[in-house]
Structure formats: structure tokens, C-alpha cells
Coordinates of C-alpha atoms in Angstrom, one line a residue:
Chain A
M1 CA -33.0 -16.8 -10.5
T2 CA -32.0 -18.3 -13.8
I3 CA -32.8 -15.3 -15.7
S4 CA -30.5 -13.5 -13.8
R5 CA -27.6 -15.7 -13.2
R6 CA -27.3 -16.0 -17.1
S7 CA -27.8 -12.1 -17.4
V8 CA -24.7 -11.6 -14.6
I9 CA -23.0 -14.3 -16.9
L10 CA -23.3 -13.0 -20.0
S11 CA -22.8 -9.2 -19.0
S12 CA -19.6 -10.4 -17.1
I13 CA -18.3 -12.0 -20.3
L14 CA -19.3 -8.8 -22.1
G15 CA -17.4 -6.9 -19.5
A16 CA -14.2 -8.9 -20.0
T17 CA -14.2 -9.1 -23.7
V18 CA -14.4 -4.8 -23.3
H19 CA -12.0 -4.6 -20.6
F20 CA -9.3 -7.4 -22.2
G21 CA -10.5 -8.3 -25.3
G22 CA -10.5 -5.5 -27.9
L23 CA -10.6 -1.7 -26.6
G24 CA -9.5 -1.1 -30.2
F25 CA -11.7 -3.6 -32.1
A26 CA -15.2 -3.7 -30.0
F27 CA -15.7 -0.2 -31.1
A28 CA -15.1 1.7 -34.2
D29 CA -13.9 4.5 -32.7
T30 CA -10.8 4.8 -31.0
T31 CA -10.4 3.9 -27.5
L32 CA -6.9 5.1 -25.5
L33 CA -5.8 4.3 -21.9
N34 CA -3.8 6.1 -20.5
V35 CA -1.5 5.0 -17.3
S36 CA -0.8 7.4 -14.8
Y37 CA 0.4 8.5 -11.4
D38 CA -1.6 10.1 -8.8
P39 CA -1.3 13.8 -8.4
T40 CA -2.1 13.9 -12.0
R41 CA -5.7 13.3 -12.0
E42 CA -7.3 16.5 -12.0
F43 CA -4.8 17.6 -15.0
Y44 CA -5.7 14.7 -17.5
K45 CA -9.2 15.5 -16.8
E46 CA -9.1 18.4 -18.4
F47 CA -6.3 17.5 -21.3
N48 CA -8.0 14.6 -22.1
A49 CA -11.4 16.3 -23.0
A50 CA -9.5 19.1 -24.5
F51 CA -7.6 16.2 -27.0
A52 CA -10.9 14.3 -27.6
A53 CA -12.4 17.7 -29.0
K54 CA -9.3 18.4 -31.0
W55 CA -9.0 15.0 -32.3
K56 CA -13.0 15.2 -33.3
A57 CA -12.2 18.4 -35.0
D58 CA -9.4 17.1 -37.0
T59 CA -10.2 13.7 -38.0
G60 CA -13.9 13.7 -37.2
E61 CA -13.0 10.3 -35.1
T62 CA -14.5 10.0 -31.5
V63 CA -11.7 8.9 -29.4
T64 CA -12.6 8.2 -25.6
I65 CA -9.7 8.1 -23.6
Q66 CA -9.8 6.2 -20.0
N67 CA -7.3 7.0 -17.5
S68 CA -5.6 4.9 -14.5
H69 CA -4.2 6.0 -11.6
G70 CA -1.8 4.7 -8.9
G71 CA 1.6 4.9 -7.2
S72 CA 4.1 5.1 -10.8
G73 CA 5.9 2.4 -9.4
K74 CA 2.4 0.2 -9.5
Q75 CA 1.3 1.0 -12.3
A76 CA 4.7 0.9 -14.2
R77 CA 4.4 -3.2 -12.9
A78 CA 1.0 -3.5 -14.0
V79 CA 2.0 -2.4 -17.5
I80 CA 5.0 -5.0 -17.3
D81 CA 2.3 -7.6 -16.0
G82 CA -0.1 -7.1 -18.9
L83 CA -2.0 -3.8 -18.5
E84 CA -3.2 -2.7 -22.0
A85 CA -1.8 0.8 -21.5
D86 CA -1.7 3.1 -24.8
V87 CA 0.6 5.9 -23.2
V88 CA 2.0 5.8 -19.9
T89 CA 2.5 9.2 -17.9
L90 CA 4.7 8.4 -14.9
A91 CA 6.4 10.2 -12.2
L92 CA 9.8 8.9 -12.9
E93 CA 11.8 8.0 -16.1
S94 CA 13.2 4.9 -13.7
D95 CA 9.8 3.7 -14.4
I96 CA 9.2 3.6 -17.7
N97 CA 12.9 2.4 -17.5
A98 CA 11.4 -0.9 -15.6
I99 CA 9.2 -1.3 -18.4
V100 CA 11.5 -0.7 -21.0
E101 CA 14.0 -3.6 -19.3
N102 CA 11.5 -5.9 -17.9
S103 CA 9.0 -6.2 -20.6
G104 CA 10.6 -4.7 -23.7
K105 CA 6.8 -3.3 -24.4
I106 CA 8.4 0.4 -24.8
A107 CA 11.2 0.7 -27.3
K108 CA 15.0 2.2 -25.5
D109 CA 14.5 5.1 -27.2
W110 CA 11.7 6.4 -26.0
R111 CA 13.4 9.6 -24.6
T112 CA 14.0 11.1 -27.5
R113 CA 10.5 10.8 -29.5
F114 CA 9.0 13.6 -27.7
E115 CA 10.9 17.0 -26.9
H116 CA 12.5 18.0 -23.7
N117 CA 13.2 14.5 -22.9
S118 CA 9.9 13.2 -23.1
A119 CA 8.7 15.7 -20.2
P120 CA 6.2 17.7 -21.4
Y121 CA 5.5 19.3 -17.8
T122 CA 7.8 19.7 -14.8
S123 CA 7.6 20.5 -11.5
T124 CA 9.9 20.7 -8.2
I125 CA 10.1 19.8 -4.4
V126 CA 8.9 22.9 -2.3
F127 CA 8.4 23.0 1.6
L128 CA 5.2 23.4 3.0
V129 CA 5.1 24.6 6.5
R130 CA 2.5 25.8 9.1
K131 CA 1.2 29.7 8.9
G132 CA 3.7 31.9 10.0
N133 CA 6.5 29.5 9.8
P134 CA 7.1 28.8 13.2
K135 CA 10.4 26.7 13.4
G136 CA 11.7 29.6 10.9
I137 CA 12.4 26.9 7.9
K138 CA 13.8 28.6 5.1
D139 CA 16.0 26.1 3.1
W140 CA 17.2 22.6 3.1
G141 CA 19.9 22.9 6.2
D142 CA 16.8 24.1 8.7
L143 CA 15.7 21.0 8.2
V144 CA 17.6 19.1 10.7
K145 CA 17.8 21.9 13.5
E146 CA 16.7 20.3 16.5
G147 CA 13.3 19.7 17.1
V148 CA 12.3 20.1 13.8
E149 CA 9.7 17.3 12.0
V150 CA 9.7 16.3 8.7
I151 CA 7.1 14.7 7.0
T152 CA 7.9 13.1 3.7
P153 CA 6.8 9.7 2.2
N154 CA 9.3 6.5 2.0
P155 CA 11.4 7.0 -0.8
K156 CA 11.5 3.2 -1.6
T157 CA 7.6 3.0 -2.4
S158 CA 7.3 6.9 -3.7
G159 CA 7.9 8.4 -6.8
G160 CA 7.7 11.8 -5.0
A161 CA 9.9 10.9 -2.5
R162 CA 12.4 10.2 -4.3
W163 CA 12.9 13.8 -5.9
N164 CA 12.6 14.9 -2.2
Y165 CA 15.6 12.8 -1.4
L166 CA 17.6 13.8 -4.5
A167 CA 16.5 17.5 -4.0
A168 CA 18.1 17.5 -0.6
W169 CA 21.0 15.5 -1.6
A170 CA 22.1 18.2 -4.3
W171 CA 21.6 21.0 -1.7
A172 CA 24.2 19.0 0.4
H173 CA 26.2 18.3 -2.6
G174 CA 26.8 22.2 -2.9
Q175 CA 26.9 22.7 1.2
Y176 CA 29.5 20.3 1.3
G177 CA 31.4 20.3 -1.8
G178 CA 30.7 17.1 -2.8
D179 CA 31.9 15.3 0.4
E180 CA 30.2 12.2 0.1
A181 CA 30.6 11.5 3.9
K182 CA 29.1 14.8 4.6
I183 CA 26.0 14.4 2.0
K184 CA 25.0 11.1 3.6
T185 CA 25.4 12.2 7.5
Y186 CA 22.7 15.1 6.3
V187 CA 20.4 13.2 4.5
G188 CA 20.7 10.4 7.0
E189 CA 20.0 12.9 9.6
L190 CA 17.0 14.4 8.0
F191 CA 15.5 11.2 7.5
Q192 CA 16.0 10.8 11.7
H193 CA 13.5 13.9 11.8
V194 CA 11.1 11.8 9.7
P195 CA 8.4 10.6 12.3
V196 CA 6.3 9.0 9.7
L197 CA 7.0 7.4 6.3
D198 CA 3.9 7.0 4.3
T199 CA 3.8 4.9 1.4
G200 CA 2.8 7.7 -0.9
A201 CA 2.6 11.4 -1.7
R202 CA -0.9 11.7 -1.0
G203 CA -0.5 9.8 2.4
S204 CA 2.2 12.0 4.0
T205 CA 0.1 15.5 3.0
T206 CA -3.0 13.9 4.9
T207 CA -0.5 13.4 7.8
F208 CA 0.5 16.8 7.6
A209 CA -2.3 18.6 6.8
Q210 CA -5.0 16.8 8.4
R211 CA -3.3 14.8 11.3
Q212 CA -1.3 17.9 12.1
L213 CA 1.8 16.3 12.3
G214 CA 5.4 18.0 11.7
D215 CA 6.7 21.4 10.9
V216 CA 7.4 20.9 7.4
L217 CA 6.2 18.6 4.3
L218 CA 8.5 18.0 1.4
A219 CA 5.9 17.9 -1.6
W220 CA 5.6 18.2 -4.9
E221 CA 5.0 21.7 -5.9
N222 CA 1.4 21.3 -7.4
E223 CA 0.7 19.2 -4.4
A224 CA 1.4 22.2 -2.6
F225 CA -0.9 24.8 -4.5
L226 CA -3.7 21.8 -4.1
V227 CA -3.5 21.9 -0.1
G228 CA -3.7 25.4 -0.4
K229 CA -7.2 25.1 -2.3
E230 CA -8.3 22.2 -0.2
F231 CA -7.9 23.2 3.3
G232 CA -7.4 27.4 3.0
A233 CA -4.3 29.4 2.5
D234 CA -4.8 30.6 6.2
Q235 CA -3.1 27.1 7.5
F236 CA -0.2 26.7 5.7
E237 CA 2.4 28.8 3.9
T238 CA 4.6 27.2 0.9
V239 CA 8.5 27.8 1.3
I240 CA 10.7 27.8 -2.1
P241 CA 13.9 27.0 -0.8
P242 CA 16.6 28.6 -3.4
Q243 CA 17.6 25.5 -4.6
S244 CA 15.7 22.6 -5.6
I245 CA 15.3 19.9 -8.0
L246 CA 13.5 19.9 -11.0
A247 CA 11.0 17.0 -11.2
E248 CA 10.5 15.5 -14.8
P249 CA 7.5 13.1 -15.0
P250 CA 8.1 11.5 -18.6
V251 CA 5.5 10.1 -21.4
A252 CA 5.9 7.3 -23.5
V253 CA 3.8 5.8 -26.0
V254 CA 3.8 1.9 -25.3
D255 CA 4.8 0.6 -28.7
A256 CA 3.6 -3.0 -28.1
N257 CA 0.5 -2.3 -27.2
V258 CA -0.4 0.6 -29.7
D259 CA 0.5 -2.0 -32.5
A260 CA -1.0 -4.6 -31.5
K261 CA -4.5 -2.4 -31.3
G262 CA -3.7 -0.4 -34.2
T263 CA -4.1 2.7 -31.8
R264 CA -0.3 4.4 -32.9
K265 CA -1.6 7.4 -34.7
A266 CA -3.9 8.5 -31.8
A267 CA -1.5 7.7 -29.2
E268 CA 1.3 9.7 -30.5
A269 CA -1.4 13.1 -30.8
Y270 CA -2.3 12.8 -27.6
L271 CA 1.0 13.1 -26.3
G272 CA 2.1 15.2 -28.7
Y273 CA -0.8 17.4 -28.0
L274 CA 0.7 17.6 -24.5
Y275 CA 3.1 20.5 -26.1
S276 CA 0.7 22.7 -27.5
Q277 CA -0.5 25.4 -26.4
E278 CA -3.8 24.4 -25.0
G279 CA -1.5 21.6 -23.6
Q280 CA 0.8 23.5 -22.0
T281 CA -1.6 26.0 -20.6
I282 CA -3.9 23.3 -19.0
A283 CA -0.6 21.9 -17.3
A284 CA 0.1 25.4 -15.8
R285 CA -3.3 25.8 -14.7
N286 CA -3.0 22.8 -12.8
F287 CA 0.2 24.0 -11.1
Y288 CA 2.7 22.0 -13.4
R289 CA 5.7 23.6 -14.5
P290 CA 5.1 23.9 -18.7
S291 CA 8.2 22.8 -20.4
K292 CA 7.3 25.6 -23.2
P293 CA 6.5 28.4 -21.2
E294 CA 6.6 31.0 -24.1
L295 CA 3.1 29.1 -25.3
V296 CA 1.5 30.0 -22.3
P297 CA 0.1 33.4 -21.3
P298 CA 2.0 35.2 -18.8
A299 CA -0.7 35.4 -16.2
E300 CA -0.6 31.5 -16.0
L301 CA 3.2 31.6 -15.1
E302 CA 2.9 34.3 -12.4
R303 CA 2.2 31.6 -9.8
F304 CA 5.6 30.0 -10.5
A305 CA 8.3 31.1 -8.0
K306 CA 11.9 31.3 -9.6
V307 CA 14.1 28.8 -8.4
N308 CA 17.7 27.2 -9.1
L309 CA 17.2 23.9 -10.0
V310 CA 19.3 21.0 -10.5
T311 CA 18.6 18.1 -12.9
I312 CA 18.7 14.4 -12.8
D313 CA 21.5 14.9 -15.5
D314 CA 23.6 16.8 -13.7
P315 CA 27.0 15.0 -12.8
I316 CA 26.1 14.7 -9.1
F317 CA 23.5 12.0 -10.4
G318 CA 24.5 10.9 -13.8
G319 CA 20.7 10.5 -14.8
W320 CA 18.0 8.0 -13.7
V321 CA 19.7 5.0 -15.1
K322 CA 22.8 5.6 -12.8
A323 CA 20.9 7.1 -9.7
Q324 CA 17.9 4.8 -9.2
P325 CA 20.3 1.4 -8.6
Y326 CA 22.9 3.7 -6.5
H327 CA 20.5 5.3 -4.3
F328 CA 17.4 3.5 -4.1
A329 CA 17.8 0.0 -4.9
D330 CA 18.0 -3.1 -1.9
G331 CA 21.3 -2.1 -0.1
G332 CA 21.6 1.5 -1.8
V333 CA 22.5 4.6 -0.2
F334 CA 19.3 5.2 1.0
D335 CA 19.1 1.6 3.0
Q336 CA 23.0 2.3 3.9
I337 CA 21.9 5.6 5.6
Y338 CA 18.8 4.3 7.0
K339 CA 20.7 1.7 9.3
P340 CA 21.8 3.6 12.1
A341 CA 18.1 4.1 12.9
S342 CA 18.4 0.4 14.2
S343 CA 21.0 1.2 16.7
N344 CA 18.9 4.1 18.7
Chain B
M19 CA -8.7 -49.5 18.4
A20 CA -6.9 -51.2 15.8
A21 CA -10.3 -51.7 13.6
S22 CA -10.9 -48.1 13.8
H23 CA -7.7 -46.8 13.0
R24 CA -8.0 -48.5 9.7
A25 CA -11.2 -47.2 9.0
G26 CA -9.6 -43.8 9.4
W27 CA -7.5 -44.3 6.2
R28 CA -10.5 -46.1 4.3
L29 CA -10.9 -43.6 1.2
R30 CA -14.4 -44.5 0.7
Q31 CA -16.5 -43.5 3.6
P32 CA -20.0 -45.2 3.5
S33 CA -22.5 -42.5 3.0
V34 CA -25.9 -42.1 2.3
I35 CA -24.9 -39.4 -0.4
P36 CA -23.1 -40.2 -3.7
G37 CA -20.4 -38.5 -4.9
F38 CA -17.4 -38.7 -3.1
G39 CA -15.1 -39.6 -5.8
L40 CA -16.6 -36.4 -7.7
T41 CA -16.6 -34.0 -4.9
L42 CA -13.0 -35.2 -3.8
G43 CA -12.0 -34.3 -7.3
F44 CA -13.4 -31.4 -7.4
T45 CA -12.1 -30.3 -3.9
I46 CA -8.6 -31.1 -5.1
V47 CA -8.9 -29.5 -8.6
Y48 CA -10.0 -26.6 -6.8
L49 CA -7.9 -26.1 -4.1
T50 CA -4.8 -26.7 -6.8
L51 CA -6.0 -23.6 -8.9
I52 CA -7.2 -21.1 -6.1
I53 CA -4.4 -22.5 -3.4
L54 CA -1.6 -24.0 -4.3
I55 CA -0.7 -23.0 -7.9
P56 CA -0.6 -19.2 -7.1
L57 CA 1.8 -20.3 -3.6
S58 CA 3.8 -22.4 -5.5
G59 CA 4.6 -19.9 -7.7
I60 CA 6.0 -17.8 -4.5
A61 CA 8.3 -21.1 -3.9
W62 CA 9.1 -21.1 -7.7
R63 CA 10.0 -17.4 -8.1
S64 CA 12.2 -17.3 -4.8
A65 CA 14.0 -20.3 -5.9
E66 CA 15.4 -18.4 -8.7
L67 CA 17.6 -16.7 -5.9
G68 CA 19.8 -19.9 -5.0
W69 CA 19.8 -20.5 -1.7
S70 CA 22.8 -18.7 -0.4
D71 CA 20.8 -15.1 -1.8
F72 CA 17.6 -16.5 -0.4
W73 CA 19.3 -17.0 3.1
A74 CA 20.9 -13.4 2.8
I75 CA 17.3 -11.9 2.5
A76 CA 15.5 -14.0 5.1
T77 CA 18.2 -13.3 7.5
D78 CA 19.2 -9.6 6.4
E79 CA 18.7 -7.4 10.0
R80 CA 15.5 -5.3 8.2
V81 CA 13.6 -8.6 6.9
V82 CA 14.0 -10.3 10.2
K83 CA 12.9 -7.1 12.5
S84 CA 9.9 -6.8 10.1
L85 CA 9.1 -10.2 10.5
E86 CA 9.3 -9.6 14.6
I87 CA 7.3 -6.9 14.3
S88 CA 4.5 -8.7 12.2
F89 CA 4.1 -11.7 13.7
G90 CA 4.6 -9.8 17.4
A91 CA 1.9 -7.6 16.9
S92 CA -0.2 -10.4 15.3
L93 CA 0.0 -12.6 18.3
A94 CA -0.7 -9.7 20.4
A95 CA -3.6 -8.5 18.6
A96 CA -5.0 -12.1 18.1
A97 CA -4.7 -12.8 22.1
V98 CA -6.4 -9.4 22.7
N99 CA -9.3 -10.3 20.5
T100 CA -9.5 -14.0 22.0
V101 CA -10.4 -12.3 25.7
F102 CA -12.3 -9.5 24.5
G103 CA -14.0 -11.7 21.4
I104 CA -15.2 -14.3 24.2
I105 CA -16.9 -11.5 26.2
V106 CA -18.4 -9.9 23.3
A107 CA -20.1 -13.5 22.4
W108 CA -20.8 -13.8 25.5
V109 CA -22.8 -10.7 25.9
L110 CA -24.5 -11.6 22.5
V111 CA -25.3 -15.3 23.1
R112 CA -26.4 -15.0 26.9
Y113 CA -28.1 -11.9 27.0
R114 CA -31.5 -10.1 25.2
F115 CA -31.6 -6.5 25.4
P116 CA -32.3 -3.8 23.1
G117 CA -30.3 -3.2 20.4
R118 CA -28.9 -6.5 20.6
R119 CA -29.2 -7.1 17.0
I120 CA -27.4 -4.4 15.3
L121 CA -24.6 -4.9 18.0
D122 CA -24.5 -8.2 16.5
A123 CA -24.2 -6.9 13.1
I124 CA -21.6 -4.5 13.7
V125 CA -19.3 -7.2 14.8
D126 CA -19.3 -8.0 11.1
L127 CA -18.4 -4.6 10.0
P128 CA -14.5 -5.3 9.8
F129 CA -15.4 -7.9 7.4
A130 CA -17.3 -5.6 4.8
L131 CA -15.2 -2.7 5.2
P132 CA -12.0 -1.8 3.1
T133 CA -9.3 -2.2 5.1
A134 CA -7.8 0.8 3.7
V135 CA -10.6 2.7 5.1
A136 CA -9.9 1.0 8.5
G137 CA -6.2 2.4 8.5
I138 CA -7.2 5.8 7.7
S139 CA -10.2 5.9 10.3
L140 CA -8.2 4.4 12.7
A141 CA -5.1 6.4 12.2
A142 CA -7.3 9.8 12.0
I143 CA -8.8 8.9 15.8
Y144 CA -5.5 7.6 17.2
A145 CA -3.4 10.3 15.7
P146 CA -2.2 13.0 18.6
N147 CA -5.1 15.4 17.8
G148 CA -7.6 13.0 17.0
W149 CA -10.5 12.0 19.5
I150 CA -9.2 9.3 21.2
G151 CA -5.5 10.1 20.6
Q152 CA -5.8 13.6 22.1
L153 CA -6.6 11.9 25.4
L154 CA -4.2 9.6 25.5
A155 CA -1.2 11.9 24.7
P156 CA -1.2 13.6 28.4
L157 CA -0.8 10.7 29.6
G158 CA 2.6 9.9 27.0
I159 CA 1.1 7.1 25.2
K160 CA 1.3 7.3 21.8
V161 CA -0.8 4.7 19.7
A162 CA -0.9 6.4 16.0
F163 CA 2.7 5.8 14.1
T164 CA 3.9 3.3 16.6
P165 CA 4.3 -0.3 16.8
L166 CA 1.0 0.2 19.0
G167 CA -1.1 1.7 16.2
I168 CA -0.1 -1.7 14.2
V169 CA -1.7 -3.8 17.0
V170 CA -4.7 -1.5 17.0
A171 CA -5.4 -2.0 13.4
L172 CA -4.7 -5.7 13.8
I173 CA -7.1 -5.8 16.7
F174 CA -10.0 -4.1 14.6
I175 CA -9.6 -6.5 11.8
G176 CA -9.3 -9.6 13.8
L177 CA -12.2 -9.0 16.1
P178 CA -15.1 -10.8 14.0
F179 CA -12.9 -14.0 13.6
V180 CA -13.0 -14.6 17.6
V181 CA -16.7 -13.9 18.0
R182 CA -18.0 -15.5 15.3
T183 CA -16.2 -18.8 16.2
V184 CA -16.7 -18.8 20.0
Q185 CA -20.4 -17.8 19.2
P186 CA -22.4 -20.8 18.2
V187 CA -20.2 -23.2 20.5
M188 CA -21.2 -20.7 23.1
E189 CA -24.8 -21.2 21.9
E190 CA -24.7 -24.7 22.6
I191 CA -23.8 -24.6 26.0
D192 CA -27.2 -25.1 28.3
T193 CA -27.7 -22.6 31.2
E194 CA -28.2 -26.0 33.3
V195 CA -24.2 -26.8 33.4
E196 CA -23.8 -23.5 35.1
E197 CA -26.4 -24.0 37.0
A198 CA -25.5 -27.3 38.2
A199 CA -21.8 -26.1 38.9
A200 CA -23.4 -23.2 41.2
T201 CA -25.5 -26.1 43.2
L202 CA -22.6 -28.2 43.7
G203 CA -20.8 -25.3 45.2
A204 CA -18.6 -23.9 42.6
S205 CA -18.1 -19.9 42.5
R206 CA -18.7 -18.1 39.8
F207 CA -15.2 -18.0 38.8
Q208 CA -14.8 -21.1 39.0
T209 CA -17.6 -21.8 37.0
V210 CA -16.2 -19.6 34.0
F211 CA -12.9 -20.8 34.3
R212 CA -13.7 -24.9 35.1
V213 CA -16.9 -25.3 33.7
L214 CA -17.4 -23.0 30.8
L215 CA -14.0 -22.4 29.2
P216 CA -12.6 -25.8 28.8
G217 CA -15.8 -26.4 26.6
L218 CA -14.8 -23.3 24.4
A219 CA -11.4 -24.0 24.5
P220 CA -11.2 -25.4 21.1
A221 CA -13.2 -22.4 19.3
M222 CA -11.4 -20.2 21.1
L223 CA -8.0 -21.4 19.5
T224 CA -9.6 -21.7 16.0
G225 CA -10.5 -18.0 16.7
F226 CA -7.6 -16.9 17.6
A227 CA -5.5 -19.2 14.9
L228 CA -8.0 -17.1 12.0
A229 CA -7.4 -13.7 14.0
F230 CA -3.7 -14.6 13.9
A231 CA -3.6 -15.5 10.4
R232 CA -5.7 -12.8 9.4
A233 CA -3.5 -10.2 11.1
V234 CA 0.2 -11.6 9.7
G235 CA -1.0 -10.8 6.0
E236 CA -2.9 -7.8 6.8
Y237 CA -1.8 -4.7 5.1
G238 CA -3.9 -1.9 3.9
S239 CA -5.2 -0.9 7.7
V240 CA -1.6 -1.1 8.8
I241 CA 0.6 1.1 6.9
F242 CA -1.9 3.9 7.5
I243 CA -1.4 3.8 10.9
A244 CA 2.0 2.4 11.4
G245 CA 4.5 5.5 10.2
N246 CA 6.3 2.6 8.7
I247 CA 9.6 3.6 10.0
P248 CA 12.3 0.9 9.4
Y249 CA 13.3 -1.1 12.0
V250 CA 10.4 0.3 14.1
S251 CA 6.9 -0.1 13.0
E252 CA 7.4 -1.5 9.2
I253 CA 5.6 -5.1 8.6
A254 CA 6.7 -7.3 6.4
P255 CA 4.1 -7.1 3.9
L256 CA 5.0 -3.4 3.1
L257 CA 8.9 -4.6 2.4
I258 CA 7.5 -7.3 0.0
V259 CA 6.0 -4.6 -1.5
I260 CA 9.3 -1.8 -1.0
R261 CA 11.0 -5.0 -3.0
L262 CA 8.3 -5.0 -5.9
E263 CA 8.6 -1.0 -6.3
E264 CA 12.2 -2.1 -6.9
F265 CA 11.4 -4.6 -9.4
H266 CA 13.4 -7.0 -7.5
Y267 CA 10.6 -10.0 -7.6
A268 CA 12.5 -12.5 -6.3
G269 CA 13.6 -10.8 -3.5
A270 CA 9.6 -9.9 -2.6
T271 CA 9.0 -13.6 -3.1
A272 CA 12.0 -14.4 -0.8
I273 CA 10.4 -12.4 2.0
A274 CA 6.7 -13.9 1.2
A275 CA 7.9 -17.3 1.0
V276 CA 9.4 -17.2 4.7
M277 CA 6.2 -15.8 5.8
L278 CA 4.3 -18.5 4.3
V279 CA 6.7 -20.9 6.0
L280 CA 6.8 -19.2 9.7
S281 CA 2.9 -18.9 9.2
F282 CA 2.0 -22.9 8.3
V283 CA 4.4 -24.1 11.2
M284 CA 2.0 -21.6 13.6
L285 CA -1.2 -22.6 12.0
F286 CA 0.4 -26.1 12.6
L287 CA 0.8 -26.0 15.8
I288 CA -2.5 -24.4 17.1
N289 CA -3.9 -27.0 15.4
L290 CA -2.3 -29.5 17.1
I291 CA -2.9 -27.9 20.6
Q292 CA -6.5 -27.9 19.1
A293 CA -6.6 -31.3 18.9
W294 CA -5.0 -31.7 21.9
S295 CA -7.5 -29.3 23.5
R296 CA -10.7 -31.0 21.7
R297 CA -9.5 -34.6 22.8
R298 CA -9.3 -33.1 26.3
Y299 CA -11.9 -31.1 27.0
G300 CA -14.1 -32.3 23.6
H301 CA -16.7 -30.6 22.8
G302 CA -19.7 -32.5 21.8
A303 CA -17.2 -35.5 21.3

């Protein structure tokens, strides 16, 4: 009994050291912690192995990469509260901005450190509908037709849902010539057609695919591909709307942490490798649109349909720094347009 | 009377086991570290807001609605659990049948199961295309993704509290009490409601309070089955999480502080009723 208790204590102290103490110092080799969001699980599993092999070949050093996945906002909070991430690869620029503002652990100019606004891969928002598209959903306007049920997660808790919301907003902006009252009416109406607001993108996918609720799922393009793979293409169809939004999941080195741990070189090389031919190809294989398609074999690009993509930096949004508080903060536009639901 | 009252305030009760000072000190330090400091953090953080901002958040229509849903569903679930928990405990205590021990063990499962798993399973079963949901759908009853779904999830996680608090007290009641009631001419109905239940009242209330308290704070199982529609099926803990996602820490702690005060008041009231019922029906007193 005594022995086992002692060994429990010993191993927990050991565990604590490995976890909190010296990821960088406990071993001669480098360990990197990549704090990411949920749907990148499959992608980073493949990419980490590729980078470790490359690093070994270049420097002779062994690098171990640990990955942590969760909701993008939650992950950002964990880093703010002290999770020793070397790099963050999140769903929204505003989540990285939150780390900058609330902890100062990332330098303000992070967005210019890597090419393409530090977004090595992009994605977009598409519609997933039931086989045969019984409700005939082709474009954003069809989502508010009588009797159509839309499944999307809650923009307040899900990064993906914010892209859904902004894509709908962008479409309505074009449709109503920028008349803000009409845009709000449309987006508000859209959310009246949502019977279930899950907290995350995976939850919504489950609600739509497994619980058979709703007629259309607003989803990340890569998530829509995964559903096809998971549930079989005979059940669902992907509808690519003529216009959608360019979702740019950004990456950044957590300056304060890498400097404390002495892992800056490896961390920068790790994120830089996302832009290499191999990194871009792995991203494409995992259904992310590569930022540098010219590096990727054309066969890997065939799966991506052509869409007219609006970006967050378009004047209608003015970048995340403006769009985030305007639309999604407490009392922002999303809260305003959701109010009428109470009077029903 | 006066003497016994004074004895109640005496710090040092004579005991054959030594160590009152040590154990009281330990108790206070432990409660401070584990409960008081973290909870005062809530008060501290929400105090950043100032009184008028705090009040604005606490009385915001959406916050009020979510608190109503959280506390209302918790009360409903605790009430259902009290009735059915007593029946479950009764069967386990009074009858010997094959599989009784397995049934007894099953009661504790909600304690052990990750609540998210519970929520996902319940949503799967009660969804319109689920095993139970598809039977209820033709009757026009929707459970999953409605406030009813929240109650179902809270019933699930609260059941063991009632059963496990009532069970030991029930075990102490001799069958002779019922036999005596019967020989004195009581009907079965009278025996249950006038002889058995009064003795169980304090334990029932404890079970009710525990199930209620657990339900108020429940998050994991509810978000999967609630549908989370603001003003309809959005629980207060979810609203706290939403405020955190907005990096609005003070706003989150303000809602938390309101919940804390409401919960404390309700538990305090339940304790008062319990103390009263113990004096009134006093089991073993």
C-alpha cells in the first residue's frame, strides 16, 4: 500500500514536471505544443509526422509535436490563462487577437509574419443537403423559404458558425444593395429557421447527419467532405452556393512561450513548413484549400469547386478587428436580430 | 432549555476522541482553499463591473429568461426525481428479487458517466428519429431540442441523489411499524402517507436539495439535448460559456454570481424546511 502510494505520488510529480515544468528542458530534443481547433485533427496528425521527418533530416534533431484540439475560443482562453502553447492554429483571427489583447503573449504584428495574412490554408462555407436536394436549395435566399429548416451552430460559441453568419450577411449585402435594415431582416429570418443551435460545428454535423434534423447544414467545406466520407455519399449532397466567404484560419507563434522555452526556431520552422509543397499538399488532401495552389499537384485541387469568395477584409466587414465586436459582442448585431424570437 | 442552548454555543464539546482544534483548523483551511477562495473569485471578478453594470447584466431579458429555464427545469427535475427516486429506493430496500444488486448498481451510473456522453445518448434516443422520440412524435410530443429535453437530462443526472439519501433511512424503518399501522386499522394509503413518508421527509428533502443543486449547475448533458435556442431553451450555464467566448469575463462572472446567490438562497430555504420537518417528524431524534 505504502509503495503504491509513493509511486503514485512520484509519478504524479513526474507527470506535473513533464506537463508544466520543462517541456523544453526535460528532454534534449524539442517538443512543440500546437494548440488548434477541432476539425484540424486529421490534418495535423498527418502534417506533424511530415514535419518531424523533415526536421530530423535537416537538423538531426528529433522534434515531438503535441496537438491540443477544442473549440477555437476555448483554446485561445487556455493560452491566455497559461497553457504553454508554442504555436496556435485557430479558426478565427479574432481568437488570436484576443490572445494579443488579453495576455500580450503574441506580438501585435503576428498577421504579417507569414504569407497570406498568416493563413496557410483556407476554407469556405457550403451547404450540405439531403440526397436529391428535396427542398431545392441552391443559394442563400433559399434558406429562408417556407418550411426550410437550417442547421448551424451558435455564432456565440463556434468559430465556424461566425463564418456561416458572415457568409449569409455578405450574400444579403449584395442582394439588398447594402441596405442594412434589409440585411438584418434576412439574417434574423435565417436564424428563425434554425431549430437547434449547437455549441460547436461537430455538434451541428451530428444533429444534421445522425439525428436527421433539418434540411440544410451550413458547414465548413472540409467538414462537408468528411461527412460524405463518414456517412456515405448516397445520403447527402454538397451544394456550393454561387457566392460564399473565404474563411482564413490563421496561425501564429506564441512569442512569450517560445522565448521562455527556447523553441522559437523550431516553432517558426513548423509554421513555415505549412507553406511548403508538402504542407500545402497535405492540407489539400485533408480538404483545406491551399493558399499556394501552384505548389500542389492539380489532381489534389480537382475536388474544390469554383466559388466567388468574399473576404473578411472586404469593406462590408472591415476585417475581424471591426467585425468581431460589431456582430458578435454582447449586445452586437447578432444579439439584436435574435431578440424578436422572444416575442413569438 | 437555557442550559442546552448555551451548550450549543460551546466551542469544545467533550469527546473521547482528541483533536478538535486540529480537525476544525483543517476543515476551515480546506474549505477555504477548495470552496471559499474560488467562489470569492466570482464575487471579485464581477465586482469589477460596478453595481449599475452588474445590475444591467443581471436583469437583462435574456439572462433572466435563462435563469428561469435553469431553475425551473431543475425544480421540475428534482420534483420528479423525488417521487420516482423514493419508488426506486423502496423496491431496492423492501424486496428481494433476482437482479436486485445489478439494479442497485445501475442507480449510480449517472454519477460515473461523463455528462456529455449522457447528453449525446439522451439526444439520440429522444430525437424525433430516435427509439423513444419516434414513438412520441406521432403524439405531438417533442422532447429533444425543447425545454422538456432539458428536464429529461436533469432527471437523468439527479436520480442517484434521491435514491442514495432516502435508501439508508428507509432501511432503518422496521416492517413492524407498518404491521402495527395495519393492525390498528390503517389503510395502505394511510400507512404510506401518514406513517412511512413523514419519517422519510428530512431525507427526501435532502435528496431533493442535492438533485436540485446538481441540476442547476449542469452543463455537459444539457447542451446536447436542449437545442440552445435563446429565450426558449438556453440555460444559464450556457450563457456563462457564451460570455466567456466573448472574452467578457466580468459578464460571465456576473451571471455566475447571480446563480450562486439564487442557489444559496434556495438551499438555505430547503435546509430550514428540513430542520423544521426533522423537529416535526424527527427520525431517530
